[in-house]
PDB file of C-alpha atoms in Angstrom:
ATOM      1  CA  UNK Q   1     -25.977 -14.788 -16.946  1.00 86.00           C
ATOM      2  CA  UNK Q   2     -26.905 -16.792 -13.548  1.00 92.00           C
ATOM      3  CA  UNK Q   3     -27.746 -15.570 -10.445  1.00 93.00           C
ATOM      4  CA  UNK Q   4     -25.977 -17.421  -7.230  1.00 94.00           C
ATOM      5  CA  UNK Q   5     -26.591 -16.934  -3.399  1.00 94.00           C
ATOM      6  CA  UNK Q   6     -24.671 -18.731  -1.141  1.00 95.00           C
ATOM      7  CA  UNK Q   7     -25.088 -19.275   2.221  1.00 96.00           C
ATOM      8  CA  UNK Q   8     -21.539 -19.966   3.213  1.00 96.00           C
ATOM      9  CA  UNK Q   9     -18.088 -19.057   2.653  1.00 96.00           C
ATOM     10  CA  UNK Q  10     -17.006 -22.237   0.727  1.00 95.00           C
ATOM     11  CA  UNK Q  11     -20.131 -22.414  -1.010  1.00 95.00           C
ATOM     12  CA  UNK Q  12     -19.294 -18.651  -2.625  1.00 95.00           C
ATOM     13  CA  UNK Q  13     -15.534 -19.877  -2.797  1.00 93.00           C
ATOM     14  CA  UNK Q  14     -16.582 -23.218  -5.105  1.00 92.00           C
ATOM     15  CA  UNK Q  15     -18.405 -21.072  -7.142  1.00 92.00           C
ATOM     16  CA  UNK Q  16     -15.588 -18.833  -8.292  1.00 92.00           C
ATOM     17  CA  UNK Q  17     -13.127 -21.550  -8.369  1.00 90.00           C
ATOM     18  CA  UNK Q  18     -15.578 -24.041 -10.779  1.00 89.00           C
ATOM     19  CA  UNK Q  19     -16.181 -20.545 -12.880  1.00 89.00           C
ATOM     20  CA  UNK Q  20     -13.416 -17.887 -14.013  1.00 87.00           C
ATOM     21  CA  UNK Q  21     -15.686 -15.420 -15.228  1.00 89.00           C
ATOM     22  CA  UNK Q  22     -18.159 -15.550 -12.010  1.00 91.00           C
ATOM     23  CA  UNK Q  23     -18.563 -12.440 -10.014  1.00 89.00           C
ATOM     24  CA  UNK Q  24     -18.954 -12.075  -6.484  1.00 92.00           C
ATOM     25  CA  UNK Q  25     -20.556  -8.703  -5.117  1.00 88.00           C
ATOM     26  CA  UNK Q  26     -22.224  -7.250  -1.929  1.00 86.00           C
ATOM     27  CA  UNK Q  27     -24.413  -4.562  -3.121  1.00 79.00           C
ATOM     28  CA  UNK Q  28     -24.167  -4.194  -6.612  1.00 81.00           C
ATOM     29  CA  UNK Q  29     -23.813  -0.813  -6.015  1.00 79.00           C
ATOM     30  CA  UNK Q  30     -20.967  -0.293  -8.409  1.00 80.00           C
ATOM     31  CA  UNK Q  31     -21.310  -3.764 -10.358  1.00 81.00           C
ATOM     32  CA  UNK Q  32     -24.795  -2.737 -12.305  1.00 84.00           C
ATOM     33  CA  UNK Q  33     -23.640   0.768 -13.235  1.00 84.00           C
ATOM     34  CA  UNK Q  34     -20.704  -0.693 -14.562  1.00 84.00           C
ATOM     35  CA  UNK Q  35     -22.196  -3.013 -17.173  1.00 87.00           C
ATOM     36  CA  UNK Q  36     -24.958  -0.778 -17.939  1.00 90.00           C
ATOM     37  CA  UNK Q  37     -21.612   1.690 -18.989  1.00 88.00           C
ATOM     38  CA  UNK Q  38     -20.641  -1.165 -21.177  1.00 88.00           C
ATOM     39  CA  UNK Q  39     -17.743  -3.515 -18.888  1.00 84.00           C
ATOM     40  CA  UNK Q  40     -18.870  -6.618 -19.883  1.00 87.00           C
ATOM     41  CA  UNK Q  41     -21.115  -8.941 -17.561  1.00 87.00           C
ATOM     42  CA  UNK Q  42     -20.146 -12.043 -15.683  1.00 88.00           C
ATOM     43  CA  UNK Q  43     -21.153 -15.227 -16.340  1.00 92.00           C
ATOM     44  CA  UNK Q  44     -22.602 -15.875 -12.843  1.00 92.00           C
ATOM     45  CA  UNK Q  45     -23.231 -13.085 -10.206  1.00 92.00           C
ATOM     46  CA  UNK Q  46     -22.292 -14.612  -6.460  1.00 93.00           C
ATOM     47  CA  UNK Q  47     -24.463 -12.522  -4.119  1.00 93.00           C
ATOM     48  CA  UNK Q  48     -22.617 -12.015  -1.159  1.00 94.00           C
ATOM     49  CA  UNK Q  49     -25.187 -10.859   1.454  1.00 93.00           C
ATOM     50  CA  UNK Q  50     -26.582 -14.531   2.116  1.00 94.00           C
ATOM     51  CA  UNK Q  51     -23.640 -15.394   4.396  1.00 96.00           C
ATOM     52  CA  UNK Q  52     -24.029 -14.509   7.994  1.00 96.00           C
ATOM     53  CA  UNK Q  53     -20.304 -14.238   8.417  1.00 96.00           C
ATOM     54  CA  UNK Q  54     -19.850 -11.304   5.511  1.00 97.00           C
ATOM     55  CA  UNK Q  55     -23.374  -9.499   7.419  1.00 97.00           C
ATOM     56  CA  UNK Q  56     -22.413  -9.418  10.665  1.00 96.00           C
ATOM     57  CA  UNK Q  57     -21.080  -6.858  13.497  1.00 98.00           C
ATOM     58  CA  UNK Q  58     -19.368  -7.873  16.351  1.00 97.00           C
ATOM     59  CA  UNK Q  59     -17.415  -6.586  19.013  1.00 97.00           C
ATOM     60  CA  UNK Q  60     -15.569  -9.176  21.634  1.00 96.00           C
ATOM     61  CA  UNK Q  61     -12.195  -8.648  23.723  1.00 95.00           C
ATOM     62  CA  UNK Q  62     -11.681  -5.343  22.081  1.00 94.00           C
ATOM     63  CA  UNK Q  63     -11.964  -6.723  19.107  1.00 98.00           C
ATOM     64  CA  UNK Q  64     -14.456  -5.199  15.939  1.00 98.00           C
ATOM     65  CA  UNK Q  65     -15.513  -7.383  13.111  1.00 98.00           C
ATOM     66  CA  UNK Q  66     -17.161  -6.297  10.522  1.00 98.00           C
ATOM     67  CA  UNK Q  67     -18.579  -9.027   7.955  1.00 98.00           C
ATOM     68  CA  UNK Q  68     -17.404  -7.164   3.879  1.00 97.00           C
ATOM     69  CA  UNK Q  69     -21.097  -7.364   3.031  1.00 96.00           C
ATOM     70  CA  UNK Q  70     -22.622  -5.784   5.520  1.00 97.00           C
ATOM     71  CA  UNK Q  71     -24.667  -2.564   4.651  1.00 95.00           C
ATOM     72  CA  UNK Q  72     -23.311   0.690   5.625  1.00 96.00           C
ATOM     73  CA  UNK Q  73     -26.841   1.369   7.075  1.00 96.00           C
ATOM     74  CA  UNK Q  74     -25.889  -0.718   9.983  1.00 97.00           C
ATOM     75  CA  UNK Q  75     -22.544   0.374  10.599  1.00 97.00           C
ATOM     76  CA  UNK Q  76     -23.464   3.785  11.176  1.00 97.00           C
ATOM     77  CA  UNK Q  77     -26.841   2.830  12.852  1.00 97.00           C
ATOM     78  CA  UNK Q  78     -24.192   0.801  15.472  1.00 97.00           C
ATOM     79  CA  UNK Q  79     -24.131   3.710  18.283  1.00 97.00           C
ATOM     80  CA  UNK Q  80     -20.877   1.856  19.936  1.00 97.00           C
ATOM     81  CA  UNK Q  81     -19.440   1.845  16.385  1.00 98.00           C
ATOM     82  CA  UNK Q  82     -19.820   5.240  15.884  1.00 97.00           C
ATOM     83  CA  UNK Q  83     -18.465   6.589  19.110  1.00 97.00           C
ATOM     84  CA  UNK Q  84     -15.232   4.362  18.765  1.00 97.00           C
ATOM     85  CA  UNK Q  85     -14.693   5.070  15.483  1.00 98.00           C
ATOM     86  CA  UNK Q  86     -16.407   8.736  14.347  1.00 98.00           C
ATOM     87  CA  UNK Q  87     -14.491   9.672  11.584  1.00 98.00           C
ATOM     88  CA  UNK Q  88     -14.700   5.850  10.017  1.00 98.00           C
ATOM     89  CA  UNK Q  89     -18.712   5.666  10.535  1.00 98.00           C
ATOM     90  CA  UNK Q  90     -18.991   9.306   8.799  1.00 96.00           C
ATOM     91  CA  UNK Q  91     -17.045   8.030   6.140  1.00 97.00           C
ATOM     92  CA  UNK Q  92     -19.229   5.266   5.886  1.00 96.00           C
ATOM     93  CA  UNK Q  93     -22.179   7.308   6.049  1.00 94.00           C
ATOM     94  CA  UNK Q  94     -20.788   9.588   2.653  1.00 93.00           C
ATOM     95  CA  UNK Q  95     -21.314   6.565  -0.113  1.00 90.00           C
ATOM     96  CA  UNK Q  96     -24.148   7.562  -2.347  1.00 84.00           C
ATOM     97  CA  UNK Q  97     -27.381   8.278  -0.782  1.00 84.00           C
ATOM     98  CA  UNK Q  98     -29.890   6.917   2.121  1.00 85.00           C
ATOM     99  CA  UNK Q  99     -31.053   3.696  -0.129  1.00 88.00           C
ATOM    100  CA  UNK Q 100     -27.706   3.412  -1.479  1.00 88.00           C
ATOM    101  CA  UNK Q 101     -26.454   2.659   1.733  1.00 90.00           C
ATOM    102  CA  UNK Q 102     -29.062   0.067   2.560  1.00 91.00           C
ATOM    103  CA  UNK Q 103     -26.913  -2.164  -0.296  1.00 89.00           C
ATOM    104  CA  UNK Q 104     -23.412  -0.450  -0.106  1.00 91.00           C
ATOM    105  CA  UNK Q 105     -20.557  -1.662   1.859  1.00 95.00           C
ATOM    106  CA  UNK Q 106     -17.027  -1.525   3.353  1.00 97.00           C
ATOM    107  CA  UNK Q 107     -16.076  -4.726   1.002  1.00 95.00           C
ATOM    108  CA  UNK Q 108     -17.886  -3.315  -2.307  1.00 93.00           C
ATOM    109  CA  UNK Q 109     -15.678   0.294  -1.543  1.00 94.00           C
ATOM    110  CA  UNK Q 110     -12.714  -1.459  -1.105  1.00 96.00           C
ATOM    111  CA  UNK Q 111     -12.642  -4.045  -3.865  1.00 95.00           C
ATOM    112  CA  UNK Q 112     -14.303  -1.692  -6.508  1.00 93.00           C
ATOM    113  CA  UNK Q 113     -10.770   0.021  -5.955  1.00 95.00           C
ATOM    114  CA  UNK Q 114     -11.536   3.669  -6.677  1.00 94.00           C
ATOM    115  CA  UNK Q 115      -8.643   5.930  -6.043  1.00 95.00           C
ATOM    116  CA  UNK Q 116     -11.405   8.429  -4.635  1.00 94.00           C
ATOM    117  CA  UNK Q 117     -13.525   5.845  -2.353  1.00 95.00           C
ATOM    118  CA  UNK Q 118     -14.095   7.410   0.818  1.00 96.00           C
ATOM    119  CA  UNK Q 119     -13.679   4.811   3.538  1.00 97.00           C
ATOM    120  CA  UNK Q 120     -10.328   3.363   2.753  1.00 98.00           C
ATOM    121  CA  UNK Q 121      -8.438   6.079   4.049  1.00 98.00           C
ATOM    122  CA  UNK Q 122     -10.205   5.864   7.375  1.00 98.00           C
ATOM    123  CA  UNK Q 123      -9.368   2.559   7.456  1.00 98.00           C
ATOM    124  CA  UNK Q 124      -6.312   2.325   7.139  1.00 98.00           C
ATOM    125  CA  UNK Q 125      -5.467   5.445   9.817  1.00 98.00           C
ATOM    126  CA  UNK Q 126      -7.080   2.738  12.497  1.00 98.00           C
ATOM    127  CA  UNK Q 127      -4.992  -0.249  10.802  1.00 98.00           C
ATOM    128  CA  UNK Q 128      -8.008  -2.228   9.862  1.00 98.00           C
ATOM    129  CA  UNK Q 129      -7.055  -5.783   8.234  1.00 98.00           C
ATOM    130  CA  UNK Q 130      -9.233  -7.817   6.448  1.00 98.00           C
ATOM    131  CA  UNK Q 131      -9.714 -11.562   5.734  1.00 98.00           C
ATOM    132  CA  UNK Q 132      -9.261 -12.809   2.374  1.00 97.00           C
ATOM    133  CA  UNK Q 133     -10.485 -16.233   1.185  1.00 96.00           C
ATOM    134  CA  UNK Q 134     -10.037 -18.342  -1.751  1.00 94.00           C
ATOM    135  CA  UNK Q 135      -9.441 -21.484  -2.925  1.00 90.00           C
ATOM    136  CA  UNK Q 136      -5.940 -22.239  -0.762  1.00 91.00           C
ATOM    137  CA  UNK Q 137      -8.175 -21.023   2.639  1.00 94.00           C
ATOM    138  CA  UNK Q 138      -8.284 -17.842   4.271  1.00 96.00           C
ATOM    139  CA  UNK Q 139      -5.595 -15.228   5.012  1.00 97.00           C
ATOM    140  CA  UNK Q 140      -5.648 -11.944   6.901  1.00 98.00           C
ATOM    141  CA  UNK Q 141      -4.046  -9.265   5.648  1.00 98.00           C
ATOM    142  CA  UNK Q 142      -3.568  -4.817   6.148  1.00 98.00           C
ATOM    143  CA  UNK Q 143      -6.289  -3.185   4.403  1.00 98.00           C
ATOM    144  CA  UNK Q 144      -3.408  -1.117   2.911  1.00 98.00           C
ATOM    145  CA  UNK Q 145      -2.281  -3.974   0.886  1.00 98.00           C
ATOM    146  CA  UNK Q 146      -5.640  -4.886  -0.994  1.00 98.00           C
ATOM    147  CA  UNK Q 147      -5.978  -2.232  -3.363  1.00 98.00           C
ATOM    148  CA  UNK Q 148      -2.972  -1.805  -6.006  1.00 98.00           C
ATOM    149  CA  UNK Q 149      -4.145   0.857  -8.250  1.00 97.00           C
ATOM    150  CA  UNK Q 150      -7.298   1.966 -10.073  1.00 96.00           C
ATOM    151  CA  UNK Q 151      -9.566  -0.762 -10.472  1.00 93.00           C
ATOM    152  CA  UNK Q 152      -7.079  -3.446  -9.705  1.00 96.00           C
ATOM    153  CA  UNK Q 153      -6.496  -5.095  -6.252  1.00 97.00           C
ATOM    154  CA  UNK Q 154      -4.136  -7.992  -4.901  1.00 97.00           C
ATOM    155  CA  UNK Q 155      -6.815 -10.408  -4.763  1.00 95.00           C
ATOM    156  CA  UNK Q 156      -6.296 -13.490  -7.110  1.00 93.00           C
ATOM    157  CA  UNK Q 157      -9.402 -14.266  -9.172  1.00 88.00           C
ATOM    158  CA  UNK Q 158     -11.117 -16.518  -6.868  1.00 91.00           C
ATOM    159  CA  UNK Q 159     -10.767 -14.768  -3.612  1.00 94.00           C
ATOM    160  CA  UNK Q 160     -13.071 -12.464  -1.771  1.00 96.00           C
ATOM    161  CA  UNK Q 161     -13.291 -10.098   1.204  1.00 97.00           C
ATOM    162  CA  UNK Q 162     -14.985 -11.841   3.765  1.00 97.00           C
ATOM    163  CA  UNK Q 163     -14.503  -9.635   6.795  1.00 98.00           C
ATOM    164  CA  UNK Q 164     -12.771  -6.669   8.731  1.00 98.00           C
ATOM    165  CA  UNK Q 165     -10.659  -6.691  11.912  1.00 98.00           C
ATOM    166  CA  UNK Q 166     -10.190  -3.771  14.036  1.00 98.00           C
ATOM    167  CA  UNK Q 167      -9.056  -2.987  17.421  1.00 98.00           C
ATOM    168  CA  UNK Q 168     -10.288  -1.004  19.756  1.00 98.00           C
ATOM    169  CA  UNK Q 169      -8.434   2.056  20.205  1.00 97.00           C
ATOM    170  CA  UNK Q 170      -6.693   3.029  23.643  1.00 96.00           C
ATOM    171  CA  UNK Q 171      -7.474   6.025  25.864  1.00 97.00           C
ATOM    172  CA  UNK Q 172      -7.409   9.459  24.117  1.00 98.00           C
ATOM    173  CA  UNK Q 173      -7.744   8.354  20.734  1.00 98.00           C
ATOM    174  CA  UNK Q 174     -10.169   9.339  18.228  1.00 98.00           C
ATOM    175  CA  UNK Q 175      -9.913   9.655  13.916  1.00 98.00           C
ATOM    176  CA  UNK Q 176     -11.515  12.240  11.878  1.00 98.00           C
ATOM    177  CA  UNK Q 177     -12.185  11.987   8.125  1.00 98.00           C
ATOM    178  CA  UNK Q 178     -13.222  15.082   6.099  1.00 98.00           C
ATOM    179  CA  UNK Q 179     -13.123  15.605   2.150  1.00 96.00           C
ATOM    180  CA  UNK Q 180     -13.881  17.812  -0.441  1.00 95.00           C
ATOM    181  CA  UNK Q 181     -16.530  17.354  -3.053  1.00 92.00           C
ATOM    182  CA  UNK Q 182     -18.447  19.603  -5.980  1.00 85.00           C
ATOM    183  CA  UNK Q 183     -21.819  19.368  -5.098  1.00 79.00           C
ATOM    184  CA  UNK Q 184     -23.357  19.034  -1.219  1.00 72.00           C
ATOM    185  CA  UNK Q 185     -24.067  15.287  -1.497  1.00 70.00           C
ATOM    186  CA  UNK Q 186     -24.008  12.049  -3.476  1.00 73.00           C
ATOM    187  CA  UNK Q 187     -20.481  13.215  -5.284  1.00 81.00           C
ATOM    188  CA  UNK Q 188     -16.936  11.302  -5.064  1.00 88.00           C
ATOM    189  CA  UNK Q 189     -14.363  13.154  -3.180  1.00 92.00           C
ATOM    190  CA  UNK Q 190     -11.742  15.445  -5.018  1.00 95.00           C
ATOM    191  CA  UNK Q 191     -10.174  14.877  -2.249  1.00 97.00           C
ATOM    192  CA  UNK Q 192     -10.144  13.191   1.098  1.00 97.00           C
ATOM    193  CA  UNK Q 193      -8.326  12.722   4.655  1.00 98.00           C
ATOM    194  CA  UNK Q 194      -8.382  10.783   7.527  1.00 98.00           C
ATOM    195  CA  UNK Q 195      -6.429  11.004  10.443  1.00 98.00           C
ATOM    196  CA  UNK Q 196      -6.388   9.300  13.716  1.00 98.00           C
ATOM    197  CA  UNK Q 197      -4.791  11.232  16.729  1.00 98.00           C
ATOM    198  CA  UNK Q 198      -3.623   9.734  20.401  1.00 98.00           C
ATOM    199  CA  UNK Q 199      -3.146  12.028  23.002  1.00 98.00           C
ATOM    200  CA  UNK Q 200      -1.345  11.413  26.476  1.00 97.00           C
ATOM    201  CA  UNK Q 201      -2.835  13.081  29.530  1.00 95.00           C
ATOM    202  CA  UNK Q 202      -0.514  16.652  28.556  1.00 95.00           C
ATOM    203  CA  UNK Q 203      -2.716  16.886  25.307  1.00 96.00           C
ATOM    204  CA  UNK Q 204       0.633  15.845  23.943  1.00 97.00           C
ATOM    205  CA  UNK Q 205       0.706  13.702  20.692  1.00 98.00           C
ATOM    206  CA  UNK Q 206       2.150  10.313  21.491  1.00 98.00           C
ATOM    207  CA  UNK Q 207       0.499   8.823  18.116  1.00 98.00           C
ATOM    208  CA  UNK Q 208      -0.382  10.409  14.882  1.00 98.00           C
ATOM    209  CA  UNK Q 209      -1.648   8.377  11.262  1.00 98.00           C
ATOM    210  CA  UNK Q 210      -2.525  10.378   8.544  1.00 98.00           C
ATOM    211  CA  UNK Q 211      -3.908   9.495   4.916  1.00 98.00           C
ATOM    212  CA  UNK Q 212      -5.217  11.106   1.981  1.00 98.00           C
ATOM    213  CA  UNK Q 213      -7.381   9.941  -0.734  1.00 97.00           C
ATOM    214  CA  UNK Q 214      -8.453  10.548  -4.305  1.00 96.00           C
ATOM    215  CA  UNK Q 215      -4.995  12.499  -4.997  1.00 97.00           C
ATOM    216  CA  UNK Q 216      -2.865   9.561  -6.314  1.00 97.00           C
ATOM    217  CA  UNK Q 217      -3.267   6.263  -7.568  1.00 97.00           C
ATOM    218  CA  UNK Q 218      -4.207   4.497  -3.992  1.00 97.00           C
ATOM    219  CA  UNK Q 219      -4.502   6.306  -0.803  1.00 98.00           C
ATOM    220  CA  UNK Q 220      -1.283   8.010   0.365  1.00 98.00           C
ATOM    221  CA  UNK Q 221       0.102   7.779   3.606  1.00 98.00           C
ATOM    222  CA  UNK Q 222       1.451  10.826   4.835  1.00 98.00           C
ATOM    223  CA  UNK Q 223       4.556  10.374   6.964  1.00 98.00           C
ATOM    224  CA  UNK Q 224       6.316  13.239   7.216  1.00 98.00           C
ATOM    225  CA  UNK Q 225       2.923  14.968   8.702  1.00 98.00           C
ATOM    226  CA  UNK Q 226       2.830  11.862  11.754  1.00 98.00           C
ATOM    227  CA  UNK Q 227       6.546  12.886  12.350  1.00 98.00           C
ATOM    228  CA  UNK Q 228       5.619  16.857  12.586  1.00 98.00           C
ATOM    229  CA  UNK Q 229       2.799  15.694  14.600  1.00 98.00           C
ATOM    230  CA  UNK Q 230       4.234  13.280  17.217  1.00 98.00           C
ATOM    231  CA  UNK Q 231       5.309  15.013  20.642  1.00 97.00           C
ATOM    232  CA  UNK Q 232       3.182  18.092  19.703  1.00 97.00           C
ATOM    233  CA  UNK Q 233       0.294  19.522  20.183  1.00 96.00           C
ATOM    234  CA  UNK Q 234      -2.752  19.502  17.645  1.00 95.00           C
ATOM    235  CA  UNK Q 235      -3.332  23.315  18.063  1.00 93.00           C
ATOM    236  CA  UNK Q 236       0.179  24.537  17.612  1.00 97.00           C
ATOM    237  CA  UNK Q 237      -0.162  26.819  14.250  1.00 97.00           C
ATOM    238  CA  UNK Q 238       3.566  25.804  12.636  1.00 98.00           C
ATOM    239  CA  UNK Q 239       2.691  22.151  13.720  1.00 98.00           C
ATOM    240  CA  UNK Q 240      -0.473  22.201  11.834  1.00 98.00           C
ATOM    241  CA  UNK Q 241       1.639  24.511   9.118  1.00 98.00           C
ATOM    242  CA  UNK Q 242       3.890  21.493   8.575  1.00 98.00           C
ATOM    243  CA  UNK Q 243       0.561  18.941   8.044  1.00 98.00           C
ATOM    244  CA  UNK Q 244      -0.362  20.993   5.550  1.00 98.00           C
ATOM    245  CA  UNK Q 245       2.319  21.327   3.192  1.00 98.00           C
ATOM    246  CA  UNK Q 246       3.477  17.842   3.783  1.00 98.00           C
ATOM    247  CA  UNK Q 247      -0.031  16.499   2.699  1.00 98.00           C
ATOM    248  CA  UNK Q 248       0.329  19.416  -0.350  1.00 98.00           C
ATOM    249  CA  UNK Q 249       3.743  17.648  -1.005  1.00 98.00           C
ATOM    250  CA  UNK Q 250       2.563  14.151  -0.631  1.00 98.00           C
ATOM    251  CA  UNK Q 251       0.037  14.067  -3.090  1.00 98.00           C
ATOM    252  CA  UNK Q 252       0.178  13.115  -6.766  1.00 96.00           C
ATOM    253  CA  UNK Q 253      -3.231  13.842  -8.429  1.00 96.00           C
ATOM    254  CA  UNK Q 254      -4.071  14.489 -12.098  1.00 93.00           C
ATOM    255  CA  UNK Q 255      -5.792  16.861 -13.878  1.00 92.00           C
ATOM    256  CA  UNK Q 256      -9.860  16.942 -14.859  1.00 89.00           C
ATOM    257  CA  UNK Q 257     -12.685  18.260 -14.994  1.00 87.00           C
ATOM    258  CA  UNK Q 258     -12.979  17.768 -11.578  1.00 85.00           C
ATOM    259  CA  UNK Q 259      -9.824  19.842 -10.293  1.00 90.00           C
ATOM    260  CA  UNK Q 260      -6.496  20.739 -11.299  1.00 95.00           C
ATOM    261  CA  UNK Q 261      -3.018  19.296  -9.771  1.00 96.00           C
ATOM    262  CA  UNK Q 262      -2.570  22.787  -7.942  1.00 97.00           C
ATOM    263  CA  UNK Q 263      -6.191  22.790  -6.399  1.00 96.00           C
ATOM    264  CA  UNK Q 264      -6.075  19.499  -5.373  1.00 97.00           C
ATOM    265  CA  UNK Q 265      -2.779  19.542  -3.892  1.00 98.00           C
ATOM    266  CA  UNK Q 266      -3.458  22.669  -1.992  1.00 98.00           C
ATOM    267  CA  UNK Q 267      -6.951  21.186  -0.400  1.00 98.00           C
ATOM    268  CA  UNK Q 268      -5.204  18.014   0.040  1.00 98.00           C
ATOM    269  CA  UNK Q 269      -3.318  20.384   2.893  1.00 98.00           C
ATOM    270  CA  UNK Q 270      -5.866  22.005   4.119  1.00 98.00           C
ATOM    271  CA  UNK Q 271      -8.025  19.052   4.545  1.00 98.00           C
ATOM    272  CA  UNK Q 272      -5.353  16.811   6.334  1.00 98.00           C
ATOM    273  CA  UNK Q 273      -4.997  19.978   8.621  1.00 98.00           C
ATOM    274  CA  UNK Q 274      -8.474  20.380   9.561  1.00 98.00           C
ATOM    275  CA  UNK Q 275      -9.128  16.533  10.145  1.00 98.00           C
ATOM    276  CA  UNK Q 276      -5.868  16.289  12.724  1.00 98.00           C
ATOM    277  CA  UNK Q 277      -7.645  19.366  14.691  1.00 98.00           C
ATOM    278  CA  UNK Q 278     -10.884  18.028  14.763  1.00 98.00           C
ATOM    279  CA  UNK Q 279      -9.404  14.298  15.518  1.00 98.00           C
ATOM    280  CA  UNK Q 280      -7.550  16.045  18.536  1.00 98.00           C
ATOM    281  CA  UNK Q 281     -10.518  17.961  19.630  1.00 97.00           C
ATOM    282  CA  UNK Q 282     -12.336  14.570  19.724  1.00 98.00           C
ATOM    283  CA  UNK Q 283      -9.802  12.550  21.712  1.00 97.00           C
ATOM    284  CA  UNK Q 284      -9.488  15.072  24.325  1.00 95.00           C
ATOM    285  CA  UNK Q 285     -13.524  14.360  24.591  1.00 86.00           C
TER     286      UNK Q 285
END
């Protein structure tokens, strides 16, 4: 097995296309326990975290990029970051532990394509996009269209993430994302959900995007809970009654060790509930 580090985009981009069995990653977070659990290794291992572009934070015009590779270290460490997007930069802040994050990344979560992966959800409640590139040039698109079901994504073999796109959010909004897991820290979520909430100056709902992870296949969008929401208010108890059970009703787990279909669907509810209220409490701030 080789070891490659690129320094550009079409450098990493040659590399896969000259090699079907190379490897790109941006932390190796999830790539070395994976062969050491028997997947078998690539041929060459394309280090992502070389390429200024895929390790870089920016904010112009209202506009956030976010380079795939960078560490999740710096994203939360990014105080403007963090106070535009708080429920995001927690759920950046909830993949594995203090040196894991040093390595780990919003590219390496996304790609690995986890149904339970925590910052997906959050992403897609703030209708993040990223770019894509391969050997036909680059291509932009929803964040909710990269991953396809466990372990398997949209990308063609020789494409890569290379960055994320997000806009600012106007007045009165703000996204929350809370989930559920066994153990206090460095455990995947049972379940998860992230909501983003926009106010108008009545502490009415004029916007409402809600999500839920780890309880089906690829994260769930939950519709009918943005309708009960919309042109209400976040503390109205049948409101919030009607998140619940349309976040209960929305998702599709399994059974496991980890939680039965009934637990999971009724946290799923509770979750999605609690994450709208504290979303809410945060845009009125």
């Amino acid at each position: 097995m080789q070891y490659a580090c690129p320094t550009t985009v079409d450098e990493a981009q040659s590399l896969l296309a000259t090699d079907t069995n190379a490897r790109v990653f941006a932390g190796a977070t999830d790539l070395i326990p994976q062969m050491r659990a028997g997947r078998p290794a690539p041929s060459v291992m394309v280090d992502l975290k070389r390429i200024d572009r895929l390790v870089n934070i920016d904010n112009t015009a209202g506009t956030w990029t976010i380079g795939a590779a960078t560490p999740t270290a710096d994203i939360t460490a990014n105080t403007d970051f963090t106070k535009t997007f708080p429920g995001l930069a927690e759920a950046s802040g909830l993949i594995g532990s203090d040196q894991i994050q040093n390595r780990s990344s919003w590219g390496g979560n996304l790609a690995n394509a986890s149904p339970a992966a925590d910052t997906p959800p959050s992403l897609i409640v703030n209708a993040a996009r990223v770019v894509v590139a391969g050997s036909t040039g680059e291509r932009t698109i929803d964040v909710a269209d990269v991953v396809t079901g466990p372990g398997t994504t949209s990308l063609a073999d020789d494409e890569f993430l290379v960055e994320f796109i997000l806009d600012t959010p106007p007045e009165r909004t703000s996204d929350a994302y809370l989930r559920l897991i066994p153990r206090t820290e460095m455990d995947i979520a049972v379940v998860g959900a992230a909501v983003r909430i926009t106010l108008d100056s009545n502490d009415k709902i004029t916007e409402a995007v809600v999500a839920i992870g780890a309880v089906a296949p690829t994260v769930v969008r939950v519709t009918d809970a943005e309708s009960a929401l919309v042109g209400s208010s976040a503390d109205d108890p049948s409101v919030l009654a009607a998140v619940a059970e349309a976040a209960s009703v929305a998702a599709n787990p399994i059974d496991d060790k980890r939680g039965t279909i009934a637990y999971r669907r009724q946290v799923a509810g509770v979750l999605a509930r609690r994450a709208v209220t504290l979303a809410a409490s945060r845009a009125t701030a």
